[in-house]
mmCIF file of C-alpha atoms in Angstrom:
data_model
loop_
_atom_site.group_PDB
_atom_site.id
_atom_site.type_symbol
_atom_site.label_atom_id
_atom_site.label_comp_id
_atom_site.label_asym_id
_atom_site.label_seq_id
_atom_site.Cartn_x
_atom_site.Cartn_y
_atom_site.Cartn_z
ATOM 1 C CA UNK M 163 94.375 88.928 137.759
ATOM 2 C CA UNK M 164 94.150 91.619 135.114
ATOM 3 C CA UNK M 165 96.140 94.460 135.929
ATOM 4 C CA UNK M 166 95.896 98.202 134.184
ATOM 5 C CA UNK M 167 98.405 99.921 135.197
ATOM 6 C CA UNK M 168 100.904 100.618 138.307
ATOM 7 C CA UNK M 169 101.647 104.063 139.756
ATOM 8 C CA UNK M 170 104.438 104.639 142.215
ATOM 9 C CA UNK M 171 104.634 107.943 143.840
ATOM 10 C CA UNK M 172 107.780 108.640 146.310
ATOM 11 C CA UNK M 173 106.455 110.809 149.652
ATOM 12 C CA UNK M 174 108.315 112.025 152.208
ATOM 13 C CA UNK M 175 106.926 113.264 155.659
ATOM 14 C CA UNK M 176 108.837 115.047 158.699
ATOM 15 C CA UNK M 177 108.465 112.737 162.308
ATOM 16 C CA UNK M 178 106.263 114.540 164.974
ATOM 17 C CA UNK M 179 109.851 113.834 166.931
ATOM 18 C CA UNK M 180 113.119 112.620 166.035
ATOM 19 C CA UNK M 181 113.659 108.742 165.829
ATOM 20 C CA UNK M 182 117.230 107.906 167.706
ATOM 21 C CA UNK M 183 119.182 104.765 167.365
ATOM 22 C CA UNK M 184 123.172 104.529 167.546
ATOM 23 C CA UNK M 185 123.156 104.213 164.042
ATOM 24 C CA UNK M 186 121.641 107.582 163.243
ATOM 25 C CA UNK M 187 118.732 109.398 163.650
ATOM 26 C CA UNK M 188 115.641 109.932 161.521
ATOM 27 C CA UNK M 189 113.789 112.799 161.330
ATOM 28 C CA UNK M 190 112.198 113.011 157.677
ATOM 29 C CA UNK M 191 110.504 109.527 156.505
ATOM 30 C CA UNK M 192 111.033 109.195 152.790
ATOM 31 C CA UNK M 193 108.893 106.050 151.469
ATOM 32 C CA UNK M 194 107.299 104.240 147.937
ATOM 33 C CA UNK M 195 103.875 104.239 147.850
ATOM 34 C CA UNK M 196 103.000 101.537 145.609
ATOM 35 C CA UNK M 197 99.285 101.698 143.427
ATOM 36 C CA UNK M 198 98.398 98.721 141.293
ATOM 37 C CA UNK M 199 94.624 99.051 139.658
ATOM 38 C CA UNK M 200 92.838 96.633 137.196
ATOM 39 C CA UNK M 201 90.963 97.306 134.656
ATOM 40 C CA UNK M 202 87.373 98.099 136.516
ATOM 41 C CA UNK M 203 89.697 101.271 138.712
ATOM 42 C CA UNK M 204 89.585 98.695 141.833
ATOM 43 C CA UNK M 205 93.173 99.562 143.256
ATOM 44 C CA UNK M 206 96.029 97.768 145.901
ATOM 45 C CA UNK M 207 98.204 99.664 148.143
ATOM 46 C CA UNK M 208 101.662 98.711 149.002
ATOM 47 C CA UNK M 209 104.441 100.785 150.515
ATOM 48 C CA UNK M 210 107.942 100.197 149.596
ATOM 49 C CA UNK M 211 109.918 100.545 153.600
ATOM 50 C CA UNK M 212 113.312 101.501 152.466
ATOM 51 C CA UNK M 213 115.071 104.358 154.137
ATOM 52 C CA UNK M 214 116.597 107.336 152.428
ATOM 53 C CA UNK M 215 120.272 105.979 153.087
ATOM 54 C CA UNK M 216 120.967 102.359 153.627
ATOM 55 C CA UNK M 217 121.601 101.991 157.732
ATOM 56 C CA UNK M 218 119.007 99.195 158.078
ATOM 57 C CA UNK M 219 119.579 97.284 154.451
ATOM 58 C CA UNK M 220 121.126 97.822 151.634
ATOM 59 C CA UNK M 221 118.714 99.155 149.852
ATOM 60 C CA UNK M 222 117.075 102.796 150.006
ATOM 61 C CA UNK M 223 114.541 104.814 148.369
ATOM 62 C CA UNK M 224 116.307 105.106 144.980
ATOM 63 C CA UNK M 225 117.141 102.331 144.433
ATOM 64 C CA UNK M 226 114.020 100.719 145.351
ATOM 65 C CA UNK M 227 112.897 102.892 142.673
ATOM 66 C CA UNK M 228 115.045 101.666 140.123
ATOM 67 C CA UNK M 229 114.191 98.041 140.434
ATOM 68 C CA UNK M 230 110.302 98.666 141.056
ATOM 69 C CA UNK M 231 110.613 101.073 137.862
ATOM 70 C CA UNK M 232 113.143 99.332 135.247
ATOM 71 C CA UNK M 233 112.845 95.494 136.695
ATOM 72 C CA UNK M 234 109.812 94.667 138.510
ATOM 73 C CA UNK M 235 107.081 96.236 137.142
ATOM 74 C CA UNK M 236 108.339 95.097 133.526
ATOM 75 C CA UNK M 237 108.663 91.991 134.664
ATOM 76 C CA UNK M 238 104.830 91.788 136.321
ATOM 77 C CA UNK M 239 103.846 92.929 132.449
ATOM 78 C CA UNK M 240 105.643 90.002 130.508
ATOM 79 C CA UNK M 241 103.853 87.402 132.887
ATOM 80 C CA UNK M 242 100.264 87.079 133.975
ATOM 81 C CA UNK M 243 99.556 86.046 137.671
ATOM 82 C CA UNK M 244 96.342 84.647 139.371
ATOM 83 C CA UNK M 245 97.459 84.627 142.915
ATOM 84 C CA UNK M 246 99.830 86.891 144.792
ATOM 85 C CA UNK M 247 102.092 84.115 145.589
ATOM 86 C CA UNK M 248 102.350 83.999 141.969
ATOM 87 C CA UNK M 249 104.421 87.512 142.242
ATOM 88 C CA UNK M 250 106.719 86.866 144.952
ATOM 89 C CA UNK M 251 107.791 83.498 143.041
ATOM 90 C CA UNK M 252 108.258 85.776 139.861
ATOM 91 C CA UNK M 253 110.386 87.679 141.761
ATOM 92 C CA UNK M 254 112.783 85.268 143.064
ATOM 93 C CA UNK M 255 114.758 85.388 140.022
ATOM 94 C CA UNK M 256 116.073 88.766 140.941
ATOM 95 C CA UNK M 257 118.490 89.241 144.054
ATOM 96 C CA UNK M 258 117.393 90.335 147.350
ATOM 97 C CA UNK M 259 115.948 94.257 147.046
ATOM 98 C CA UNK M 260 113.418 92.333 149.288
ATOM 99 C CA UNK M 261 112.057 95.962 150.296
ATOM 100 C CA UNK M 262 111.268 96.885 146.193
ATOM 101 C CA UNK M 263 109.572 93.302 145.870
ATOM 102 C CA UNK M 264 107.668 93.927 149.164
ATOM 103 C CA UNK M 265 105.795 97.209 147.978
ATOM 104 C CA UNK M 266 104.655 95.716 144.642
ATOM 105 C CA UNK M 267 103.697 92.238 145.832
ATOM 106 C CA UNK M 268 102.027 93.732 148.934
ATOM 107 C CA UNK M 269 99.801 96.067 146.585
ATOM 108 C CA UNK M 270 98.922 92.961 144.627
ATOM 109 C CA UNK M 271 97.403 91.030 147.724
ATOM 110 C CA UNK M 272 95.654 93.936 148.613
ATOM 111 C CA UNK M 273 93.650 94.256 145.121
ATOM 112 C CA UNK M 274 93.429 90.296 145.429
ATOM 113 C CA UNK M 275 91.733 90.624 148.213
ATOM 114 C CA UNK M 276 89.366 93.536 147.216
ATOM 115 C CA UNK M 277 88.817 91.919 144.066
ATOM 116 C CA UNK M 278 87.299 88.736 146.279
ATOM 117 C CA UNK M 279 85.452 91.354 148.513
ATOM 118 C CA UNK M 280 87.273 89.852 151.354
ATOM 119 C CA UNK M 281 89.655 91.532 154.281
ATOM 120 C CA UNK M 282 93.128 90.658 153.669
ATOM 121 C CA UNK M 283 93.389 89.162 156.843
ATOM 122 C CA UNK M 284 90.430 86.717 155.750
ATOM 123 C CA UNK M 285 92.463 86.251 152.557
ATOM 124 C CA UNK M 286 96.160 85.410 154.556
ATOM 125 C CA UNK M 287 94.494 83.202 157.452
ATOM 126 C CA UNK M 288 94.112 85.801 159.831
ATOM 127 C CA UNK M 289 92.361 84.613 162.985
ATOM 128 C CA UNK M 290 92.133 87.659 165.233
ATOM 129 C CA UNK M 291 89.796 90.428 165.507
ATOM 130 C CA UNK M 292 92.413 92.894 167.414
ATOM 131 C CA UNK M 293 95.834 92.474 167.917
ATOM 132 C CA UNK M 294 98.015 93.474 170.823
ATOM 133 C CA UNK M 295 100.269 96.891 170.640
ATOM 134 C CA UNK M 296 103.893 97.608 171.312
ATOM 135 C CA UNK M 297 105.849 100.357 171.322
ATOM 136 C CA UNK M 298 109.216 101.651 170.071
ATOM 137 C CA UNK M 299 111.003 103.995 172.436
ATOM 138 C CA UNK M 300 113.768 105.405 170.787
ATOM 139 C CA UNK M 301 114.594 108.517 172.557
ATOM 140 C CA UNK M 302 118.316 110.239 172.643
ATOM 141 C CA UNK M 303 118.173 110.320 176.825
ATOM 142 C CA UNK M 304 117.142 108.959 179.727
ATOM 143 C CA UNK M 305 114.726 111.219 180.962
ATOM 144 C CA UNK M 306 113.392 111.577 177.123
ATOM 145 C CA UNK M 307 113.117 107.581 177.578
ATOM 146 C CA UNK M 308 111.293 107.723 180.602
ATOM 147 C CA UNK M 309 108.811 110.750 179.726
ATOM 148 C CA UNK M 310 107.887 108.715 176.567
ATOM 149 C CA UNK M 311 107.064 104.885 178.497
ATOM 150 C CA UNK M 312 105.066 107.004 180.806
ATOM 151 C CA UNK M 313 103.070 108.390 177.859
ATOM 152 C CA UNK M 314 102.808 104.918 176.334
ATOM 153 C CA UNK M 315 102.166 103.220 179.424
ATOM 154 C CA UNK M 316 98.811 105.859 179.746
ATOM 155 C CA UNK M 317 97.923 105.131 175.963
ATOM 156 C CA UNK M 318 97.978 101.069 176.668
ATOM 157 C CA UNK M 319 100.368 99.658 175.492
ATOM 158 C CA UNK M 320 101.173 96.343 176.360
ATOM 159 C CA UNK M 321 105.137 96.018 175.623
ATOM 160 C CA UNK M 322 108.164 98.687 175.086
ATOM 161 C CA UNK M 323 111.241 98.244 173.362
ATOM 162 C CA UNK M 324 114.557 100.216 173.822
ATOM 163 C CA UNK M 325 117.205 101.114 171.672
ATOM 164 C CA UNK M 326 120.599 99.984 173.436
ATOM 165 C CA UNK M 327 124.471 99.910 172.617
ATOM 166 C CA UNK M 328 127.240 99.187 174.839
ATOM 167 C CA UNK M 329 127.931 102.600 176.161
ATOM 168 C CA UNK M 330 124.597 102.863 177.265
ATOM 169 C CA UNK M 331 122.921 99.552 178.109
ATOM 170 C CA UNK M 332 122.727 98.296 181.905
ATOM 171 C CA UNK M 333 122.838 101.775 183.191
ATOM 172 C CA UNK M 334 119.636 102.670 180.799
ATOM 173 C CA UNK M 335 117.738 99.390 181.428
ATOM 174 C CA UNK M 336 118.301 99.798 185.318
ATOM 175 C CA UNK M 337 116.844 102.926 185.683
ATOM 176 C CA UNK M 338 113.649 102.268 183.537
ATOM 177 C CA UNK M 339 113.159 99.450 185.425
ATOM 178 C CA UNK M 340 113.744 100.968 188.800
ATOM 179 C CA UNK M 341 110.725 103.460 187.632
ATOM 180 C CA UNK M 342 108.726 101.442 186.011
ATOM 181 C CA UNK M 343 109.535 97.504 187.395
ATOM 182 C CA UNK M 344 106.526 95.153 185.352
ATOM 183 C CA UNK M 345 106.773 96.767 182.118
ATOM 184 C CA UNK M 346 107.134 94.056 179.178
ATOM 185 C CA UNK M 347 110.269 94.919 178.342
ATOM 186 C CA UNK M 348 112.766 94.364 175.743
ATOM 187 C CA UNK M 349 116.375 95.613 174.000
ATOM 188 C CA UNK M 350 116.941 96.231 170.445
ATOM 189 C CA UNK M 351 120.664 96.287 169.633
ATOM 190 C CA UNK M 352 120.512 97.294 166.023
ATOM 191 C CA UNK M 353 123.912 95.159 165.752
ATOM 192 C CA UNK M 354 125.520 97.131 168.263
ATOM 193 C CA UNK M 355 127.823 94.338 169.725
ATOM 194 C CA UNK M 356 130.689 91.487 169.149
ATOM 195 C CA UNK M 357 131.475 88.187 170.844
ATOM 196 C CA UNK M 358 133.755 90.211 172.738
ATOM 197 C CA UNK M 359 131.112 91.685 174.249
ATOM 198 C CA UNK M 360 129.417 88.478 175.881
ATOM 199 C CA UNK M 361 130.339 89.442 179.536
ATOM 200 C CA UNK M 362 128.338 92.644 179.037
ATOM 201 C CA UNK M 363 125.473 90.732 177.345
ATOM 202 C CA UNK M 364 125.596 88.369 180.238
ATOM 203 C CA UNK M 365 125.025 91.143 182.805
ATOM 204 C CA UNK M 366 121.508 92.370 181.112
ATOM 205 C CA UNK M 367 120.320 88.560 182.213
ATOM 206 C CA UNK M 368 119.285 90.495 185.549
ATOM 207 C CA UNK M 369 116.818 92.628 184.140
ATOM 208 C CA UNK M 370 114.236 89.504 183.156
ATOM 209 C CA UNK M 371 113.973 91.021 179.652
ATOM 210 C CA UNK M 372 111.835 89.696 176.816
ATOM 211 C CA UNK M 373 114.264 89.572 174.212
ATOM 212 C CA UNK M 374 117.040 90.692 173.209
ATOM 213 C CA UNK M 375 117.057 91.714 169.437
ATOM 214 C CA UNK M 376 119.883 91.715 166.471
ATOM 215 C CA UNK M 377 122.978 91.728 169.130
ATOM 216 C CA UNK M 378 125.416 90.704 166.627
ATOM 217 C CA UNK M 379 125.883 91.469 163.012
ATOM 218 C CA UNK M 380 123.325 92.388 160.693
ATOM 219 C CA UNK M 381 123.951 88.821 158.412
ATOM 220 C CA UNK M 382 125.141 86.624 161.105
ATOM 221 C CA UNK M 383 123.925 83.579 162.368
ATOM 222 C CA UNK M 384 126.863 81.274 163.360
ATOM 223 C CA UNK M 385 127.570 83.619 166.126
ATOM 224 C CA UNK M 386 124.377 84.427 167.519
ATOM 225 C CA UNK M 387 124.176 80.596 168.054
ATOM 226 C CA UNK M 388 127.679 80.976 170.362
ATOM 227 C CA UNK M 389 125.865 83.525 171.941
ATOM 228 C CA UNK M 390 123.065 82.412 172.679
ATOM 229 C CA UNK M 391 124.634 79.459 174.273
ATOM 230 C CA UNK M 392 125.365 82.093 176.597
ATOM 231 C CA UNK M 393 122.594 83.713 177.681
ATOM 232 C CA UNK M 394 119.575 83.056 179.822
ATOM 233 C CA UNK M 395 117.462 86.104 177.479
ATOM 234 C CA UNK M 396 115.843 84.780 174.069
ATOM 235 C CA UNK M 397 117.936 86.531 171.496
ATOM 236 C CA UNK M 398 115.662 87.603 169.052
ATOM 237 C CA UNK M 399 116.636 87.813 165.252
ATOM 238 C CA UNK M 400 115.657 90.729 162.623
ATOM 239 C CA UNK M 401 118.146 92.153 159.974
ATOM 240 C CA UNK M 402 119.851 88.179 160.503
ATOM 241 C CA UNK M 403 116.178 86.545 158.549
ATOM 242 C CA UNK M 404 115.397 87.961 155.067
ATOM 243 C CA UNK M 405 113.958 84.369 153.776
ATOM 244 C CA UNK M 406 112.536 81.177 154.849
ATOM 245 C CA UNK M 407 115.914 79.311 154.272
ATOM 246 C CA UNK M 408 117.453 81.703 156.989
ATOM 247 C CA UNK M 409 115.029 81.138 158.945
ATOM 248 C CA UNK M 410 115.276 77.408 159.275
ATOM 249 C CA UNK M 411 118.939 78.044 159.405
ATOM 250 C CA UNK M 412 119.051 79.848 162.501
ATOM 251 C CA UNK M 413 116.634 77.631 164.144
ATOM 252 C CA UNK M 414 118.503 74.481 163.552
ATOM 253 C CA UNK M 415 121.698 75.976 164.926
ATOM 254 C CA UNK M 416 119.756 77.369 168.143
ATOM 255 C CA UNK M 417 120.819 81.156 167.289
ATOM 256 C CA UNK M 418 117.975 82.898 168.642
ATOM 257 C CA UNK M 419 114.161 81.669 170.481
ATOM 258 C CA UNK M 420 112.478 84.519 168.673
ATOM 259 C CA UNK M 421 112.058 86.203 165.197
ATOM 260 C CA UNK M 422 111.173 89.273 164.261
ATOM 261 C CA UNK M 423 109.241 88.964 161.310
ATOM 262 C CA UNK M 424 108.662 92.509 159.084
ATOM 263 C CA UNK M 425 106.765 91.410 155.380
ATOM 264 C CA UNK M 426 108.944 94.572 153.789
ATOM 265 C CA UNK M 427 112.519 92.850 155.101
ATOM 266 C CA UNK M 428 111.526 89.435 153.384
ATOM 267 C CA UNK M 429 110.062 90.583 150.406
ATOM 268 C CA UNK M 430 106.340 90.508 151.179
ATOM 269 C CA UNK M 431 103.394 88.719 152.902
ATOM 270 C CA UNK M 432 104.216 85.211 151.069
ATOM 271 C CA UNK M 433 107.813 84.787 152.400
ATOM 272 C CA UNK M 434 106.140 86.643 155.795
ATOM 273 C CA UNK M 435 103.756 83.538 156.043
ATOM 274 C CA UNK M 436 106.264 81.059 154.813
ATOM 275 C CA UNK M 437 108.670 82.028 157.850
ATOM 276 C CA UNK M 438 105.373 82.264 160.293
ATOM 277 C CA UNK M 439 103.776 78.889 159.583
ATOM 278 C CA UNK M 440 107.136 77.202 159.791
ATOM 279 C CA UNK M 441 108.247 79.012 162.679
ATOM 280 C CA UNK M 442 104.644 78.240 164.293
ATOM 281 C CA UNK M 443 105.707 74.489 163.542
ATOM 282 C CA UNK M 444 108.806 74.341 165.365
ATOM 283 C CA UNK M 445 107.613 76.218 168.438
ATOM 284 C CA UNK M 446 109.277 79.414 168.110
ATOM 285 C CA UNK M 447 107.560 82.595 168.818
ATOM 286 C CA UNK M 448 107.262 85.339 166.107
ATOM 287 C CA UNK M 449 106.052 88.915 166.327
ATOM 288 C CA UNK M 450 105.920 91.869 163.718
ATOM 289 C CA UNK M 451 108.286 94.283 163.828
ATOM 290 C CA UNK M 452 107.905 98.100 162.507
ATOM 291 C CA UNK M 453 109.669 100.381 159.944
ATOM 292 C CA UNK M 454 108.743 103.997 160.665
ATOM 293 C CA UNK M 455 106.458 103.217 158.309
ATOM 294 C CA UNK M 456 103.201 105.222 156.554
ATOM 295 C CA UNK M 457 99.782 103.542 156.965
ATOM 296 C CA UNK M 458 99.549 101.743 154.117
ATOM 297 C CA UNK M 459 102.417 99.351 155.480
ATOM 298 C CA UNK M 460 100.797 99.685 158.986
ATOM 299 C CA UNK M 461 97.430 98.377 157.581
ATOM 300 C CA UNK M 462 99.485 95.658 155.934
ATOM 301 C CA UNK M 463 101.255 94.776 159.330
ATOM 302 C CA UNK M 464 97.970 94.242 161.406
ATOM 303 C CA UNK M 465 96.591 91.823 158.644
ATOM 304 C CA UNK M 466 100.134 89.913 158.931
ATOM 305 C CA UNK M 467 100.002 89.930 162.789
ATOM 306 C CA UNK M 468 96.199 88.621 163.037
ATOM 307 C CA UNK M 469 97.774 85.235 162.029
ATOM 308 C CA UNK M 470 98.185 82.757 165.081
ATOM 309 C CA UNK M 471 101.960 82.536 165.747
ATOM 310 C CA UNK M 472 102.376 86.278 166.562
ATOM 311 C CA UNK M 473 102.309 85.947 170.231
ATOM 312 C CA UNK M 474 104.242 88.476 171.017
ATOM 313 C CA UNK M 475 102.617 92.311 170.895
ATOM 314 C CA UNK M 476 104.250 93.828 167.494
ATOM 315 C CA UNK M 477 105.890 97.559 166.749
ATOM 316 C CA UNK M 478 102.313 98.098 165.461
ATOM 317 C CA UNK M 479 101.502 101.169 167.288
ATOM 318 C CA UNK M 480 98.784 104.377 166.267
ATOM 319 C CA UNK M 481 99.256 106.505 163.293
ATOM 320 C CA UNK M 482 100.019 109.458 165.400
ATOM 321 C CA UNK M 483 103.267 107.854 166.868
ATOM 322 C CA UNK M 484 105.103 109.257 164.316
ATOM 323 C CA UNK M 485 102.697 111.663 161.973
ATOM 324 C CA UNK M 486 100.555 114.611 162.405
ATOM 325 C CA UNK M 487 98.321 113.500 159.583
ATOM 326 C CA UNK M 488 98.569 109.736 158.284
ATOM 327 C CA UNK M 489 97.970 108.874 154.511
ATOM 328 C CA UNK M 490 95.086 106.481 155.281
ATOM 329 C CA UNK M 491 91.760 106.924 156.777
ATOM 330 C CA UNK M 492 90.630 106.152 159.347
ATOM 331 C CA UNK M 493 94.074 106.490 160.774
ATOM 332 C CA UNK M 494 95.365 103.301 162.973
ATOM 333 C CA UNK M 495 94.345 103.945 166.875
ATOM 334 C CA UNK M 496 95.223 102.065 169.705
ATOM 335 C CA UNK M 497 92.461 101.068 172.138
ATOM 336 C CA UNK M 498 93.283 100.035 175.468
ATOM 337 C CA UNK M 499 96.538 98.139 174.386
ATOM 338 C CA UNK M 500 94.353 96.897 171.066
ATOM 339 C CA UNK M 501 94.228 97.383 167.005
ATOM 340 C CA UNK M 502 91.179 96.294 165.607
ATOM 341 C CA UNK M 503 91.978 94.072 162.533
ATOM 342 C CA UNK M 504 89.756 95.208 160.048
ATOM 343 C CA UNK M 505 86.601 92.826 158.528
ATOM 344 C CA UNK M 506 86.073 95.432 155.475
ATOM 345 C CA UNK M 507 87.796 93.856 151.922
ATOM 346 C CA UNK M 508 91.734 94.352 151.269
ATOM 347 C CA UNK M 509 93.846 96.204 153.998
ATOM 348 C CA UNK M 510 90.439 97.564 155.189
ATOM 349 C CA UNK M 511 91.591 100.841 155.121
ATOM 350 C CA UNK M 512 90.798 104.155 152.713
ATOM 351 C CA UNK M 513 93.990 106.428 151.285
ATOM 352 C CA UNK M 514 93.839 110.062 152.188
ATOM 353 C CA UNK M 515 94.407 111.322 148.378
ATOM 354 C CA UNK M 516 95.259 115.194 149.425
ATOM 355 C CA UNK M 517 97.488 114.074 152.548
ATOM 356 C CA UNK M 518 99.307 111.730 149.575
ATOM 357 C CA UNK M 519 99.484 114.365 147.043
ATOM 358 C CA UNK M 520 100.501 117.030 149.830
ATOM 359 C CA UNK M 521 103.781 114.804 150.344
ATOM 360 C CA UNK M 522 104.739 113.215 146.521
ATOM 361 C CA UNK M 523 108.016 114.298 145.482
ATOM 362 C CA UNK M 524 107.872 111.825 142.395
ATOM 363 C CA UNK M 525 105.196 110.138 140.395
ATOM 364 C CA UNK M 526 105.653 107.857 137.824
ATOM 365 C CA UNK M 527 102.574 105.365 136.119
ATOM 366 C CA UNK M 528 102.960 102.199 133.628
ATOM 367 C CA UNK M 529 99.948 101.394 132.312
ATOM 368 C CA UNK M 530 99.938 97.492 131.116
ATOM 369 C CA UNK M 531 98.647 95.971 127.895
ATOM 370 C CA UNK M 532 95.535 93.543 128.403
ATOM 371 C CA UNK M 533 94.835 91.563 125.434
#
């Protein structure tokens, strides 16, 4: 693969609503839109999913800049590649700042794939022609909660997931259920609990849940395995799995029946397939999980979740979600519960050039040597 140059441009977009979780609240969406071109003008998008202030990872905007800017991107220019995988092996030499590694490598198997005039999907082993929608509702009350399931429930989608914490939990889930009883429900924790809270855990095994996701801390594994122990609900694992190795880890020690599997948290589509097809081995369901993300990411997330393990209906929901105006077109819509996957070459989806330009805050562009 011959590659001309690389432009990263840094956008940042207000939410149609604010995005609640006990950890903060988001209401502007900074993010890396990554641009990698070769020498005919064919270009790959990538977005680099790091927040403005590190709550979820470590990382965040700037310093996903830094490493795409003085590390990455130098490093893609010292050594040719033929294959994507090629990149995210490159990158393994430098620490985590999976987020940074996912936006450049993603952008890469998007030209690939253009450059082979074939959909990314195709390109990753996609097998589905639509994938089933779910739904984040992250909402800073109850009746906010239940206003927004009642919207998503008209729009089609097929399974909801609410933000809990131990002030609020079995209260929260007990009243959405008494409204709405046979939603597909589940709990995201965001890390919100300890071992010391296991009764409490305990107690949500009435409500039939899912899943419940990332009870425990953000890098733990030994302890979700105690846990789960515990429980009748599948504990689910996100911020726990940024690699394969972790991955296999927390399977052998039986610390969760799920994983949440996001290509930006593990540093791209190749560690994203690596976890699926070994997590499709061992029998334990995966689904893709969501990052407030732009489009560009989204399209990237319905390619991932058209391979066969993803079961479960991901946090890929329509572009308006979260924006007035998306940065691709056609924007991502939800069909009665349903994304089409697209057949078109790459992430099968065009960049809106003014909306982009409307939002950039910074723009930088290497251009690369080709002998």
């Amino acid at each position: 693969m011959k590659i001309a140059n690389v432009k990263l441009r840094v956008i940042s977009m207000p939410l149609k609503s604010p995005f609640h979780t006990h950890l903060g609240t988001v209401t502007e969406r900074e993010g890396i839109i990554v641009e990698v071109t070769d020498p005919n003008g064919v270009s790959g998008f990538g977005e680099g999913v790091a927040f403005s202030t590190p709550w979820y990872t470590e990382e965040t905007v700037k310093t996903s800049l830094h490493i795409l800017s003085d590390i990455l991107i130098p490093m893609l220019m010292k050594n040719s590649i033929e294959h994507p995988e090629e990149a995210s092996i490159l990158f393994k030499s430098i620490r985590r700042n999976h987020m940074a590694k996912a936006g450049l490598e993603m952008a890469i198997w998007d030209l690939y794939a253009k450059m082979n005039a074939k959909s990314l999907s195709t390109v990753i082993g996609g097998t589905r022609a639509k994938i089933a929608s779910g739904v984040v509702v992250a909402a800073d009350s109850l009746s906010s909660s239940l206003n927004q399931i009642e919207k998503y429930l008209d729009e089609g989608y097929q399974r909801f997931k609410i933000k809990i914490n131990p002030r609020d939990d079995y209260r929260l889930l007990a009243e959405i259920l008494r409204h709405y009883p046979e939603i597909p429900l589940m709990a995201d924790a965001n890390s919100a609990y300890t071992l010391k809270d296991v009764e409490r855990l305990k107690a949500l095994d009435d409500f039939n849940l899912l899943m419940i996701e990332q009870p425990l801390a953000s890098d733990d594994i030994i302890e979700h395995a105690l846990l789960q122990k515990r429980l009748k609900t599948s504990i689910c694992l996100d911020e726990s799995i940024v690699s394969l190795e972790d991955a296999k880890n927390a399977i052998e020690l039986g610390s969760c029946k799920i994983i949440n599997i996001k290509a930006g948290r593990v540093g791209g589509l190749y560690e994203a397939k690596r976890i699926h097809d070994y997590c499709l081995d061992k029998g334990i369901d995966v689904w893709c999980g969501g990052m407030i993300e732009f489009g560009v990411s989204r399209a990237h997330n319905i390619a991932l979740a058209s391979l066969p393990g993803f079961t479960i209906p991901g946090d890929i929901s329509a572009s308006n979600r979260f924006w007035e105006e998306d940065i691709i077109s056609p924007e991502v819509t939800v069909e009665k519960g349903y994304v089409s996957v697209p057949a078109s070459p790459g992430i099968g989806f065009g960049i809106n050039e003014k909306r982009i330009r409307e939002l950039t805050q910074v723009e930088k562009t290497f251009k690369f040597e080709n002998k």
